[in-house]
JSON list of C-alpha atoms in Angstrom, two decimals:
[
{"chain": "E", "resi": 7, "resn": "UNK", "atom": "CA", "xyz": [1.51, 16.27, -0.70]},
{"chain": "E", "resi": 8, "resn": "UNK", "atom": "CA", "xyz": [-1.33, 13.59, -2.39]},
{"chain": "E", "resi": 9, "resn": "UNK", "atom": "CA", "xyz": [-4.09, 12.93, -0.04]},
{"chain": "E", "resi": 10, "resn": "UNK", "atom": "CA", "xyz": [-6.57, 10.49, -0.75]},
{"chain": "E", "resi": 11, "resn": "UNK", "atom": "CA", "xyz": [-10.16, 9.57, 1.07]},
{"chain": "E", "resi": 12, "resn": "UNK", "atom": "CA", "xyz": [-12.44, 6.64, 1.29]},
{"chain": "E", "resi": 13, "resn": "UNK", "atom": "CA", "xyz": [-15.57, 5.55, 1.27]},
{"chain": "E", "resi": 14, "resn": "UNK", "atom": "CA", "xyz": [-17.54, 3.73, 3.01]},
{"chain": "E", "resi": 15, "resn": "UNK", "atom": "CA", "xyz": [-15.12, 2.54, 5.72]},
{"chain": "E", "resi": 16, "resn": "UNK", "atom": "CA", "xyz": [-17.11, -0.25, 5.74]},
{"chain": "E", "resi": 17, "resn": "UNK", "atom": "CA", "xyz": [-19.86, -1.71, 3.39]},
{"chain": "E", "resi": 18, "resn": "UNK", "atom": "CA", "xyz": [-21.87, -4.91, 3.67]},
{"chain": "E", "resi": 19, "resn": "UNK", "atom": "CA", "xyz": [-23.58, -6.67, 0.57]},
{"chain": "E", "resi": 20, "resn": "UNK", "atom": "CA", "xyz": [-25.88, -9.73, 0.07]},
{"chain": "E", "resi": 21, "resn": "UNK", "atom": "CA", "xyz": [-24.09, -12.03, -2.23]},
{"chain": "E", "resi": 22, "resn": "UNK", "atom": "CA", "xyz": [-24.59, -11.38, -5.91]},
{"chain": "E", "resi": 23, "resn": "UNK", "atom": "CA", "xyz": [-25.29, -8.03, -5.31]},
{"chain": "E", "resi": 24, "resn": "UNK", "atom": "CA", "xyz": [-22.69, -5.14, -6.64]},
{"chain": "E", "resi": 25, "resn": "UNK", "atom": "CA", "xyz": [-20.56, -2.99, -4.25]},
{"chain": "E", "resi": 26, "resn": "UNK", "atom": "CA", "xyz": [-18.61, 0.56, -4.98]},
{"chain": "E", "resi": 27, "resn": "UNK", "atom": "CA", "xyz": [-15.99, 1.92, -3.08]},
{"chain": "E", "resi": 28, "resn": "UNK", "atom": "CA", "xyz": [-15.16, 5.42, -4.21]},
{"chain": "E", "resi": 29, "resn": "UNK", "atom": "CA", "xyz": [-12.25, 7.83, -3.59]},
{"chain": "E", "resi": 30, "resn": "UNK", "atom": "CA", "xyz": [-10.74, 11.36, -4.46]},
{"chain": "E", "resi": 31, "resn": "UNK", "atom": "CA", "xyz": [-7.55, 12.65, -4.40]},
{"chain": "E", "resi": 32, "resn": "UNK", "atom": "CA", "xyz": [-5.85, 15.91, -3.79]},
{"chain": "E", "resi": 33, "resn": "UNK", "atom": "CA", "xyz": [-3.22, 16.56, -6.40]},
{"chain": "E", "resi": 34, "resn": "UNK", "atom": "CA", "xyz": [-4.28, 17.21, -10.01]},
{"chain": "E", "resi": 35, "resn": "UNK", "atom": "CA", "xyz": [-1.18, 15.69, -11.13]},
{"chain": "E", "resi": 36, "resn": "UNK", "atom": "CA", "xyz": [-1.61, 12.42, -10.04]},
{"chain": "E", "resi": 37, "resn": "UNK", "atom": "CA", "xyz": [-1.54, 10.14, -12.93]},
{"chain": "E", "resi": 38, "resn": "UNK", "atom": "CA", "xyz": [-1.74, 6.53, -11.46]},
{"chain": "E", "resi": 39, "resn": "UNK", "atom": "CA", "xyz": [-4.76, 4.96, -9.28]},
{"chain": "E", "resi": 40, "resn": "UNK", "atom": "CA", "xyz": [-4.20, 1.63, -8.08]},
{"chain": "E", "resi": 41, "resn": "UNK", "atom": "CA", "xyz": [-6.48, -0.69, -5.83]},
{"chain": "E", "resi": 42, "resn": "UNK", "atom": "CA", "xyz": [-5.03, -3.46, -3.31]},
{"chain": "E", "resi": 43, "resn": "UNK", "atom": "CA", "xyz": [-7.23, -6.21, -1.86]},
{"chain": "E", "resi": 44, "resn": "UNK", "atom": "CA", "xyz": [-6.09, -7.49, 1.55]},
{"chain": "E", "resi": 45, "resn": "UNK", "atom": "CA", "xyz": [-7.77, -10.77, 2.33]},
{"chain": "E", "resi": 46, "resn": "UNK", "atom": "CA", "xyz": [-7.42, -11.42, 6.67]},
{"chain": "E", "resi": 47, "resn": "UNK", "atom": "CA", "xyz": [-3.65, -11.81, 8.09]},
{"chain": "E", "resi": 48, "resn": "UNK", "atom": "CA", "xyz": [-1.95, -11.30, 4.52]},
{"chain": "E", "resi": 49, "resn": "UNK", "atom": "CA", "xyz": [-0.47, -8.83, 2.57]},
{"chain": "E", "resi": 50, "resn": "UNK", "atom": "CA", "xyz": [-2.02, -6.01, -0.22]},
{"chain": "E", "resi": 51, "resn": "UNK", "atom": "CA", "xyz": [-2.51, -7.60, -3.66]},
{"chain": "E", "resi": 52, "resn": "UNK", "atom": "CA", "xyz": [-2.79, -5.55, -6.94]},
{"chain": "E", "resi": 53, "resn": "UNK", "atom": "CA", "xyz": [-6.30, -6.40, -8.63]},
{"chain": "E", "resi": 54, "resn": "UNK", "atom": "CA", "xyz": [-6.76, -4.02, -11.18]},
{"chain": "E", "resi": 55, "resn": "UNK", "atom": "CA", "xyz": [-5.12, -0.08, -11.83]},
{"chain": "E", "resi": 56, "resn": "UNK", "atom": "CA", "xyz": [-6.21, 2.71, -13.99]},
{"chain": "E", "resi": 57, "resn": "UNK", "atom": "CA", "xyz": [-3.93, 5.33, -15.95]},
{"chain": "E", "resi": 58, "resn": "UNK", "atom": "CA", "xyz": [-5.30, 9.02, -16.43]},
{"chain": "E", "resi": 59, "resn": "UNK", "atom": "CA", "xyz": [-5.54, 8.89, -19.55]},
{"chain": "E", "resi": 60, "resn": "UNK", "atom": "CA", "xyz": [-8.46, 6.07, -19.36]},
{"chain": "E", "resi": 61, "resn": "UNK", "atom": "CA", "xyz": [-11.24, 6.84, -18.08]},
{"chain": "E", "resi": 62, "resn": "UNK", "atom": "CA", "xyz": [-12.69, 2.83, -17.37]},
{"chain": "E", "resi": 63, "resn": "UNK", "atom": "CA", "xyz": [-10.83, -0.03, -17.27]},
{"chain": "E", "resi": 64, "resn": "UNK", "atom": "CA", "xyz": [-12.66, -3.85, -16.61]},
{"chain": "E", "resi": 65, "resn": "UNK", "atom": "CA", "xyz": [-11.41, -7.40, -15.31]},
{"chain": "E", "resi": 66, "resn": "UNK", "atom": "CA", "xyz": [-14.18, -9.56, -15.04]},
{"chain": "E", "resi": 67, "resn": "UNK", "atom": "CA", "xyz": [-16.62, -9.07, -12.10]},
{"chain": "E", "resi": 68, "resn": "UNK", "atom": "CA", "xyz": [-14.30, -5.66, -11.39]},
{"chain": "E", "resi": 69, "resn": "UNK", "atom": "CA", "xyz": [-14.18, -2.44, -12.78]},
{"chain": "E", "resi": 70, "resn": "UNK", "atom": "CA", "xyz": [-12.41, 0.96, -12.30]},
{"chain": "E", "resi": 71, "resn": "UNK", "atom": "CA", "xyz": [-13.76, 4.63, -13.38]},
{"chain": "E", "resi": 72, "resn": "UNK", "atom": "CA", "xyz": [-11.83, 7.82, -12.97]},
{"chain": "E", "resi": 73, "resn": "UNK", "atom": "CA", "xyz": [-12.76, 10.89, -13.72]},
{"chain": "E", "resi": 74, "resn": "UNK", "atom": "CA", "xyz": [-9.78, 13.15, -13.52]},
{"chain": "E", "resi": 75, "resn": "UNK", "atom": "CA", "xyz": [-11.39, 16.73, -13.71]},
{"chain": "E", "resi": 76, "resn": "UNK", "atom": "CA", "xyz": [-13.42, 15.51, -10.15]},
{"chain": "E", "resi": 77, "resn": "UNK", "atom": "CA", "xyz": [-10.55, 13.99, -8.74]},
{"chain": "E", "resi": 78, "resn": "UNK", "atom": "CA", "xyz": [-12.27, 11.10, -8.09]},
{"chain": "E", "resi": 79, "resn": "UNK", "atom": "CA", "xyz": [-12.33, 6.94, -8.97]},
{"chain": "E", "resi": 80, "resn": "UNK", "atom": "CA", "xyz": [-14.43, 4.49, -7.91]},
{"chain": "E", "resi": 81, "resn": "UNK", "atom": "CA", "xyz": [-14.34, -0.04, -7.81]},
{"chain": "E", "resi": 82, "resn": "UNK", "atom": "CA", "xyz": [-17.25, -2.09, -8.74]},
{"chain": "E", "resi": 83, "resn": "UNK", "atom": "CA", "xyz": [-17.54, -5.53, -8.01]},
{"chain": "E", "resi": 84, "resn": "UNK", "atom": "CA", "xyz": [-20.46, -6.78, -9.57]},
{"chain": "E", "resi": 85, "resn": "UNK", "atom": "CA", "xyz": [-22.17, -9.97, -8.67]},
{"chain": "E", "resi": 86, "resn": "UNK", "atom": "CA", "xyz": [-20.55, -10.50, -5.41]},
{"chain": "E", "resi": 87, "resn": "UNK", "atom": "CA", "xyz": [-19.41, -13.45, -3.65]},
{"chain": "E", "resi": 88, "resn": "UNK", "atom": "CA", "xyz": [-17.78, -14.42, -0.32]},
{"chain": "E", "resi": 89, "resn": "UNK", "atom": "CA", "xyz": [-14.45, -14.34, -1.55]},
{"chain": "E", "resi": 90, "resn": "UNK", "atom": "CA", "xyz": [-14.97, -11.02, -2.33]},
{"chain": "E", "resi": 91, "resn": "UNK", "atom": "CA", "xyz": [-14.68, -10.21, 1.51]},
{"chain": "E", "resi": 92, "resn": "UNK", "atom": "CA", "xyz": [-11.55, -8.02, 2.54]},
{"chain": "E", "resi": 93, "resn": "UNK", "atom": "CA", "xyz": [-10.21, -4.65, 3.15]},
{"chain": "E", "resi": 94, "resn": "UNK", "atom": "CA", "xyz": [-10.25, -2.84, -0.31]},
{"chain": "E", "resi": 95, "resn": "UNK", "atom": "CA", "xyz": [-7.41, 0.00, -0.18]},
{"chain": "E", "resi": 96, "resn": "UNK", "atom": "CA", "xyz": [-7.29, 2.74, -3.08]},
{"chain": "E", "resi": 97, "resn": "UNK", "atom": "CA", "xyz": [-4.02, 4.94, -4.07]},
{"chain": "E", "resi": 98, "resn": "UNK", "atom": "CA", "xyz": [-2.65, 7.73, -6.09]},
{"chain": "E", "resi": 99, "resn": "UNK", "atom": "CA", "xyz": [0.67, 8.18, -7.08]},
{"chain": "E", "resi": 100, "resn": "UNK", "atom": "CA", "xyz": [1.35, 11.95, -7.70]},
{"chain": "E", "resi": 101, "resn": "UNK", "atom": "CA", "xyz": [3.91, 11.87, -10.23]},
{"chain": "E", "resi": 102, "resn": "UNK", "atom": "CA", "xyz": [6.13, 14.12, -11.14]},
{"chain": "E", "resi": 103, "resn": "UNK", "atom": "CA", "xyz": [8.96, 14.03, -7.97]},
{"chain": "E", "resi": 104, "resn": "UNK", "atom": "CA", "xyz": [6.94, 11.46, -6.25]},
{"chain": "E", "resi": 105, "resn": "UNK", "atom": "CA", "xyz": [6.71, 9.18, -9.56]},
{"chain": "E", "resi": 106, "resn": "UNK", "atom": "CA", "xyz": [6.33, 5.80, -7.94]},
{"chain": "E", "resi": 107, "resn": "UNK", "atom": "CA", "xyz": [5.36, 6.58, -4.58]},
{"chain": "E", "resi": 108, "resn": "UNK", "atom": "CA", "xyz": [1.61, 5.64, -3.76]},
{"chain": "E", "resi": 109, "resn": "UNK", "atom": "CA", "xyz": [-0.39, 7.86, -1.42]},
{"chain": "E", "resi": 110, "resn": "UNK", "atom": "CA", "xyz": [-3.50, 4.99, 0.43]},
{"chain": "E", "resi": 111, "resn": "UNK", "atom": "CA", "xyz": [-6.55, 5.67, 1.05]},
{"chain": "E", "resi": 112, "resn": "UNK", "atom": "CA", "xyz": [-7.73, 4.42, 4.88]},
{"chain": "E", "resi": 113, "resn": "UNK", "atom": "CA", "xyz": [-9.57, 1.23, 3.22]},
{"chain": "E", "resi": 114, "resn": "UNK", "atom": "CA", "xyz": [-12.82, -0.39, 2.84]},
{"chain": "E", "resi": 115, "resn": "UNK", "atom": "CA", "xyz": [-13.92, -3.37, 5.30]},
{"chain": "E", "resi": 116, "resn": "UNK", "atom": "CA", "xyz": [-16.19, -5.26, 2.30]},
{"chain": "E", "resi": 117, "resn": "UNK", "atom": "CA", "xyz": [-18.31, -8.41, 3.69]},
{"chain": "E", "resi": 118, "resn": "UNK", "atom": "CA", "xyz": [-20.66, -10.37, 1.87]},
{"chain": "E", "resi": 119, "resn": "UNK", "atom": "CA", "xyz": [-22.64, -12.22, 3.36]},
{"chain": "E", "resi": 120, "resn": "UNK", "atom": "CA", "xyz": [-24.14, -15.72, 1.54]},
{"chain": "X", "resi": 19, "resn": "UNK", "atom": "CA", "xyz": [13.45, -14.83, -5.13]},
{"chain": "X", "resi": 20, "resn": "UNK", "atom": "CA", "xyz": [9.79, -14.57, -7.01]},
{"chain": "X", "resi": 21, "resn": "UNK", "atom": "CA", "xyz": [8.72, -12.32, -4.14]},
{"chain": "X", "resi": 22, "resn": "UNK", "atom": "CA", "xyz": [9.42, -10.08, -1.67]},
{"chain": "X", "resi": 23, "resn": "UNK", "atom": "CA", "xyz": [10.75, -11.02, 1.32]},
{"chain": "X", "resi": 24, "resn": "UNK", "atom": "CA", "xyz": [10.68, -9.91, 4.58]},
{"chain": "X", "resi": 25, "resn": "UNK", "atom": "CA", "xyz": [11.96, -10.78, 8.11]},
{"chain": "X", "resi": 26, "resn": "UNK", "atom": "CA", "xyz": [11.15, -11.85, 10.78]},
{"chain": "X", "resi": 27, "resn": "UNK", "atom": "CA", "xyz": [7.80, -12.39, 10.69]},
{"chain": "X", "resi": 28, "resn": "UNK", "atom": "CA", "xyz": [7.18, -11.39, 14.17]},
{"chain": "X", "resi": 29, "resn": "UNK", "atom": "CA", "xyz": [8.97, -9.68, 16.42]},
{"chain": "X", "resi": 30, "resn": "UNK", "atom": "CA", "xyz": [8.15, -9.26, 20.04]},
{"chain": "X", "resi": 31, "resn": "UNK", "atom": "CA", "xyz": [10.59, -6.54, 21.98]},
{"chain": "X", "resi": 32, "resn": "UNK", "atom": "CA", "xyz": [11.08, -4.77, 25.32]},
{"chain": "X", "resi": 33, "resn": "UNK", "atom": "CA", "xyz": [10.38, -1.15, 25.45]},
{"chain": "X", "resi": 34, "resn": "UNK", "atom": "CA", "xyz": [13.41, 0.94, 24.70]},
{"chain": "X", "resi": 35, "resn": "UNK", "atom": "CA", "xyz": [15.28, -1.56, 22.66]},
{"chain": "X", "resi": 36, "resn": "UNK", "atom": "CA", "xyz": [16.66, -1.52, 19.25]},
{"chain": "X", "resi": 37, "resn": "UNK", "atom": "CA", "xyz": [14.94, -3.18, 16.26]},
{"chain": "X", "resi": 38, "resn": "UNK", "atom": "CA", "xyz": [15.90, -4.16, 12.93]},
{"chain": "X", "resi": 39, "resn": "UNK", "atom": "CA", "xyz": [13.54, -5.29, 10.07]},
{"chain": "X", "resi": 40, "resn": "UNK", "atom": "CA", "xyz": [15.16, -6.87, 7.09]},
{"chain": "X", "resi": 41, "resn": "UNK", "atom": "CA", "xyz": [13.19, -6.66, 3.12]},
{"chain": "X", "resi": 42, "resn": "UNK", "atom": "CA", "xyz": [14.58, -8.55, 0.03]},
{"chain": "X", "resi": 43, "resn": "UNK", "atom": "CA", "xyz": [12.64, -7.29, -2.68]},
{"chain": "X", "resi": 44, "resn": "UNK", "atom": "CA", "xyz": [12.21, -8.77, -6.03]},
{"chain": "X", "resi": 45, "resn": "UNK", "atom": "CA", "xyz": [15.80, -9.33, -8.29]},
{"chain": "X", "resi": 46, "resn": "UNK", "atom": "CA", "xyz": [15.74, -6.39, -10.89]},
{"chain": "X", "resi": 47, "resn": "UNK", "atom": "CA", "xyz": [13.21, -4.30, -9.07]},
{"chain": "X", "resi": 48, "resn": "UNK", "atom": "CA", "xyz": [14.29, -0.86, -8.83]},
{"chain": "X", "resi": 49, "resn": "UNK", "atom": "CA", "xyz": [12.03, 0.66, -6.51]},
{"chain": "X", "resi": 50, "resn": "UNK", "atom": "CA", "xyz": [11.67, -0.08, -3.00]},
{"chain": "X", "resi": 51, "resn": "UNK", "atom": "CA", "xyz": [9.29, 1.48, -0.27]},
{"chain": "X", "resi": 52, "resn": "UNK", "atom": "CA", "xyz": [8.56, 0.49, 3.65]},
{"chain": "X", "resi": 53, "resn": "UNK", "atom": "CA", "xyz": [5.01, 1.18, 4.54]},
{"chain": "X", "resi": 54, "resn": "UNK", "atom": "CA", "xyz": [3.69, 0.66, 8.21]},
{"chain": "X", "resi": 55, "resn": "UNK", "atom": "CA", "xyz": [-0.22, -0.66, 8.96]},
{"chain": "X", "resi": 56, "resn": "UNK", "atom": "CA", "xyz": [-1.79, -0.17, 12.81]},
{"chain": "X", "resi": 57, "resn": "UNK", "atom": "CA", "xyz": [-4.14, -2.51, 13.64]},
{"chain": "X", "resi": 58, "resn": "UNK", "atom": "CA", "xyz": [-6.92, -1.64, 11.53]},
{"chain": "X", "resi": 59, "resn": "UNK", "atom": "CA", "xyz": [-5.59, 0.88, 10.13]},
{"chain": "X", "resi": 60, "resn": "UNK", "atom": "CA", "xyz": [-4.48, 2.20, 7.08]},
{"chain": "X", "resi": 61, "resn": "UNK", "atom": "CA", "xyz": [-0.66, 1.86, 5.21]},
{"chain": "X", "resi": 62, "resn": "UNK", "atom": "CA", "xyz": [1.28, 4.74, 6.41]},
{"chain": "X", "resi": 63, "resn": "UNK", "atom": "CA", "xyz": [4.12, 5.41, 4.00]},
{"chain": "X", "resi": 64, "resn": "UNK", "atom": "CA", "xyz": [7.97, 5.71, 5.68]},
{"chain": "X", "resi": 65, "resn": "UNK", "atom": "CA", "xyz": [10.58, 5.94, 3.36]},
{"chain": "X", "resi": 66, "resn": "UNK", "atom": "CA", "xyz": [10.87, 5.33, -0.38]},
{"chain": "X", "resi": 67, "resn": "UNK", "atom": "CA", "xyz": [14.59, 3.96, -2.03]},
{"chain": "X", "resi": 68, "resn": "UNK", "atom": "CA", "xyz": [14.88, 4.59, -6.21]},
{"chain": "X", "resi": 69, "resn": "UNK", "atom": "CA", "xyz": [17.78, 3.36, -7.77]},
{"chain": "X", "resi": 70, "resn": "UNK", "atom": "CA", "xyz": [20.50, 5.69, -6.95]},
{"chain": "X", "resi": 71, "resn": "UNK", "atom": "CA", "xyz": [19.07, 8.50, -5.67]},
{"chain": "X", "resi": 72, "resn": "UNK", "atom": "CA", "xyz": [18.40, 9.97, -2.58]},
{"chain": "X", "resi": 73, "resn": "UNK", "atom": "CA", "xyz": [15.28, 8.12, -0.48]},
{"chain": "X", "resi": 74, "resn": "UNK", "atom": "CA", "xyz": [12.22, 9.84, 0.09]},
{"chain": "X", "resi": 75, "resn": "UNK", "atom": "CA", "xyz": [12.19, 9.89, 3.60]},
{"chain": "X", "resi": 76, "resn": "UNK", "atom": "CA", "xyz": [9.38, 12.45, 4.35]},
{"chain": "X", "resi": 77, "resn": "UNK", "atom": "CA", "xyz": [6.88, 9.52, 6.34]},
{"chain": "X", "resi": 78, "resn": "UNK", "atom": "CA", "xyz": [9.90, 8.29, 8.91]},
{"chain": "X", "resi": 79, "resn": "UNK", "atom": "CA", "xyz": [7.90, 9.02, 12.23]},
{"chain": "X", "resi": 80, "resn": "UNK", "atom": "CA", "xyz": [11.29, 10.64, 14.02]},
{"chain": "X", "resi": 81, "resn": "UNK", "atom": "CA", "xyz": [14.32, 10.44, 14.28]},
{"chain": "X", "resi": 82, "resn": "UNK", "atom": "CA", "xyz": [14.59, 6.97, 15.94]},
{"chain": "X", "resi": 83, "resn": "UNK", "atom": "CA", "xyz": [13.51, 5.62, 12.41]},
{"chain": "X", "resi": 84, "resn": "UNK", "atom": "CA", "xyz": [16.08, 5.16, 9.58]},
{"chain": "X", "resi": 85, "resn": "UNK", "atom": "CA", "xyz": [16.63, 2.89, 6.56]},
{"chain": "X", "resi": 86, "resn": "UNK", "atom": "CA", "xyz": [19.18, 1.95, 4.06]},
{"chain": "X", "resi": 87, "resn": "UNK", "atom": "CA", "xyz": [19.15, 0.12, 1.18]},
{"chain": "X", "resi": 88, "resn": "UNK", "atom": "CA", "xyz": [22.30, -1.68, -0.14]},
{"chain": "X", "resi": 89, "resn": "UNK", "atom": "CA", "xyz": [23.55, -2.60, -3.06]},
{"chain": "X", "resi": 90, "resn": "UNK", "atom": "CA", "xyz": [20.57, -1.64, -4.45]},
{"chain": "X", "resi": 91, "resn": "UNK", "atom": "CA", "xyz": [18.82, -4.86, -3.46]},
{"chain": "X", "resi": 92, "resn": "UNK", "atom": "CA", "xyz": [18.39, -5.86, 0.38]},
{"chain": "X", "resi": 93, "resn": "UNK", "atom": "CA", "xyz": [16.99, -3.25, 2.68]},
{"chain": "X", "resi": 94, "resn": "UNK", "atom": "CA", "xyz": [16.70, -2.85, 6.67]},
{"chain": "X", "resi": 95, "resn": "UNK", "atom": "CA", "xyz": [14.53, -0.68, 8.81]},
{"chain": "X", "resi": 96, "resn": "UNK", "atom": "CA", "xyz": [16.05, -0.04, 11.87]},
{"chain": "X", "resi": 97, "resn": "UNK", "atom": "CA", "xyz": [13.98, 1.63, 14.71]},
{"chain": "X", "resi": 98, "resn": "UNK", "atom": "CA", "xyz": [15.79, 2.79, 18.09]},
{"chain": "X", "resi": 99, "resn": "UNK", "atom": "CA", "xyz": [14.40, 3.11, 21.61]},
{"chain": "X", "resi": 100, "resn": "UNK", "atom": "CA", "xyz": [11.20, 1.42, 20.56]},
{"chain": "X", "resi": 101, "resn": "UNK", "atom": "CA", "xyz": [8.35, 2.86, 22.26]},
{"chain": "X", "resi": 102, "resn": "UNK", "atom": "CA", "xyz": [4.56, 0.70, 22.25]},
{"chain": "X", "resi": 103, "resn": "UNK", "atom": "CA", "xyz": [3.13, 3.18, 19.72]},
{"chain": "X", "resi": 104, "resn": "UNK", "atom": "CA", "xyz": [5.61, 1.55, 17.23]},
{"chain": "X", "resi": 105, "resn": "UNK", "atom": "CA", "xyz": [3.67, -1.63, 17.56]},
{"chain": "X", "resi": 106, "resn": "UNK", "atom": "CA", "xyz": [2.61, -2.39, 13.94]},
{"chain": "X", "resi": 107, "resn": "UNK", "atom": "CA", "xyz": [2.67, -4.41, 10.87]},
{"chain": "X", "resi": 108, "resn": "UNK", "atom": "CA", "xyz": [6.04, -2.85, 8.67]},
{"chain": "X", "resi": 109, "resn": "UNK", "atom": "CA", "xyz": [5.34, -3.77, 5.45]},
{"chain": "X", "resi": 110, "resn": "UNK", "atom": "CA", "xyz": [7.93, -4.09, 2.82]},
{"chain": "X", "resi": 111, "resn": "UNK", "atom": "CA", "xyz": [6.79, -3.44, -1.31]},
{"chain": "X", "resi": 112, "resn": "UNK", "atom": "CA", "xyz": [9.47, -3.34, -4.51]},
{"chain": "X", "resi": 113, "resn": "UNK", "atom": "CA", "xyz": [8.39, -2.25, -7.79]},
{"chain": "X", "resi": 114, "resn": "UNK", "atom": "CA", "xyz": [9.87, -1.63, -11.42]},
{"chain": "X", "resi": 115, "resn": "UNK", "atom": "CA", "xyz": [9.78, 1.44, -12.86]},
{"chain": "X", "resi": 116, "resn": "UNK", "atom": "CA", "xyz": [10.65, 1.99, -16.37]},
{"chain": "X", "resi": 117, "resn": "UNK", "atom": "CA", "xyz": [11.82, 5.41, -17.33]},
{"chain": "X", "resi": 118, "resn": "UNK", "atom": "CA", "xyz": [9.64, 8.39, -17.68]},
{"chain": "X", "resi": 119, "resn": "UNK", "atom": "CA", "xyz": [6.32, 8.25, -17.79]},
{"chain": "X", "resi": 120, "resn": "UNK", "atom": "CA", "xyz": [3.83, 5.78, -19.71]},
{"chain": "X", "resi": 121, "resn": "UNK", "atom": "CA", "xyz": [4.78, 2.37, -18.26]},
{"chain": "X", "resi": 122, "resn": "UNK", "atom": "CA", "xyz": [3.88, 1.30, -14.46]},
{"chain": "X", "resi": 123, "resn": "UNK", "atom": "CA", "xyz": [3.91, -1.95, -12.42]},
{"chain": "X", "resi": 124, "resn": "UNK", "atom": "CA", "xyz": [1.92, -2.03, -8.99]},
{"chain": "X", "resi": 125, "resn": "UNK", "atom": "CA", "xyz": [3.39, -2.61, -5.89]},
{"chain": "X", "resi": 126, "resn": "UNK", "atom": "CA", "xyz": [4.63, -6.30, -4.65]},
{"chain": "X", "resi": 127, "resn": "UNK", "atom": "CA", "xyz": [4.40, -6.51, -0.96]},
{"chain": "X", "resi": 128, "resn": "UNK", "atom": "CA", "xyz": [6.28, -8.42, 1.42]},
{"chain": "X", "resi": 129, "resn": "UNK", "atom": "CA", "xyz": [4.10, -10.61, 4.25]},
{"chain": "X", "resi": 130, "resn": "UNK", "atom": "CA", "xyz": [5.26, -7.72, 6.50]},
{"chain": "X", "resi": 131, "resn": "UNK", "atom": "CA", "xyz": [7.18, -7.99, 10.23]},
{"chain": "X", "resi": 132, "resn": "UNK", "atom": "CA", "xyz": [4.63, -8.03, 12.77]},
{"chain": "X", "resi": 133, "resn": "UNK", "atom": "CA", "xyz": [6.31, -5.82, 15.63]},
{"chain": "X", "resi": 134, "resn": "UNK", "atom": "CA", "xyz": [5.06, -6.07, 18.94]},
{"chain": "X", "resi": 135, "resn": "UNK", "atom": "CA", "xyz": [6.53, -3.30, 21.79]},
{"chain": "X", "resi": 136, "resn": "UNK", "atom": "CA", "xyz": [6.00, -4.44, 25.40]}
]
């Protein structure tokens, strides 16, 4: 089955600064890469996804590369800010039989600190 | 509803007894999937309910774990004999899938059922 890693477990920034949280994943037929944000005490929100057959995708202050022959995609928040602090979760959904069923990685504590 | 829903919220039990875990995911939402989150931990997935066909159930822990999802709508996670490593957040999540490949919503997840084993 899909297994996915990530890094840093935790990561600390000074606010305005920019933070990346990579991962990589296991099976080369994975075809969906999703990232949750889970603020303290609630649940996993969607804030921004990437398709494999784009290779960047941008909201805002947030960004998403994948790079599909690596196995790997990475977040970028640029120009933190205190809000920003949460547990950042990647996933992969392998496709194929799996369609639809997301694989996490073990999450990112991210703190910013004003 | 314009969420998921999930409940109860908390849930404090004995050792050894019986739990059930109720998710009412969003109307039209084909997809449905239980995930469960130790303290600091990661999402663990459980069991996965599409449409009509059989669920995924390659994450249930054992055999004191089972789900069912009916009508296509509500589901419930029931666990037996609880035991204090079952102490968790369960979290609930529905999606939509269109069919094939091309189109994909994220997950929307419940609040979760914060189960505490003593």
């Amino acid at each position: 089955g899909e297994n996915v890693e990530q890094h840093p477990s935790t990561l600390s920034v000074q606010e305005g600064d920019s933070a990346v949280i990579k991962c990589t994943y296991s099976d080369s037929a994975s075809n969906y890469f999703p990232w949750y944000k889970q603020e303290l005490g609630k649940r996993p929100q969607l804030i921004i996804d990437i398709r494999s057959n784009v290779g960047e995708k941008k909201d805002q202050r947030i960004a998403v590369t994948l790079n599909k022959t690596a196995k790997h995609f990475s977040l970028h928040i640029t120009e933190t800010q205190p809000e920003d602090s949460a547990v950042y979760f990647c996933a992969a959904d392998a496709g194929g039989t799996s369609y639809g069923k997301l694989t996490f990685g073990q999450g990112t504590i991210l703190t910013v600190h004003p | 509803g314009a969420g998921v829903s999930q409940s109860p919220s908390n849930k404090v039990t004995e050792k050894g007894k019986d739990v059930e875990l109720r998710c009412d995911p969003i109307s039209g939402h084909t997809a449905l999937y239980w995930y469960r989150q130790s303290l600091g931990q990661g999402l663990e997935f459980l069991i996965y309910f599409q449409g009509n066909s059989a669920p995924d159930k390659s994450g249930l822990p054992s055999d004191r774990f089972s789900a069912e999802r009916t009508g296509g709508s509500v589901s419930t996670l029931t666990i037996q004999r609880t035991q204090q490593e079952d102490s968790a957040v369960y979290l609930c999540a529905s999606s939509s899938r269109a069919g094939g490949r091309g189109r994909r919503d994220g997950y929307t997840f419940g609040s979760g059922t914060r189960l505490t084993v003593v």
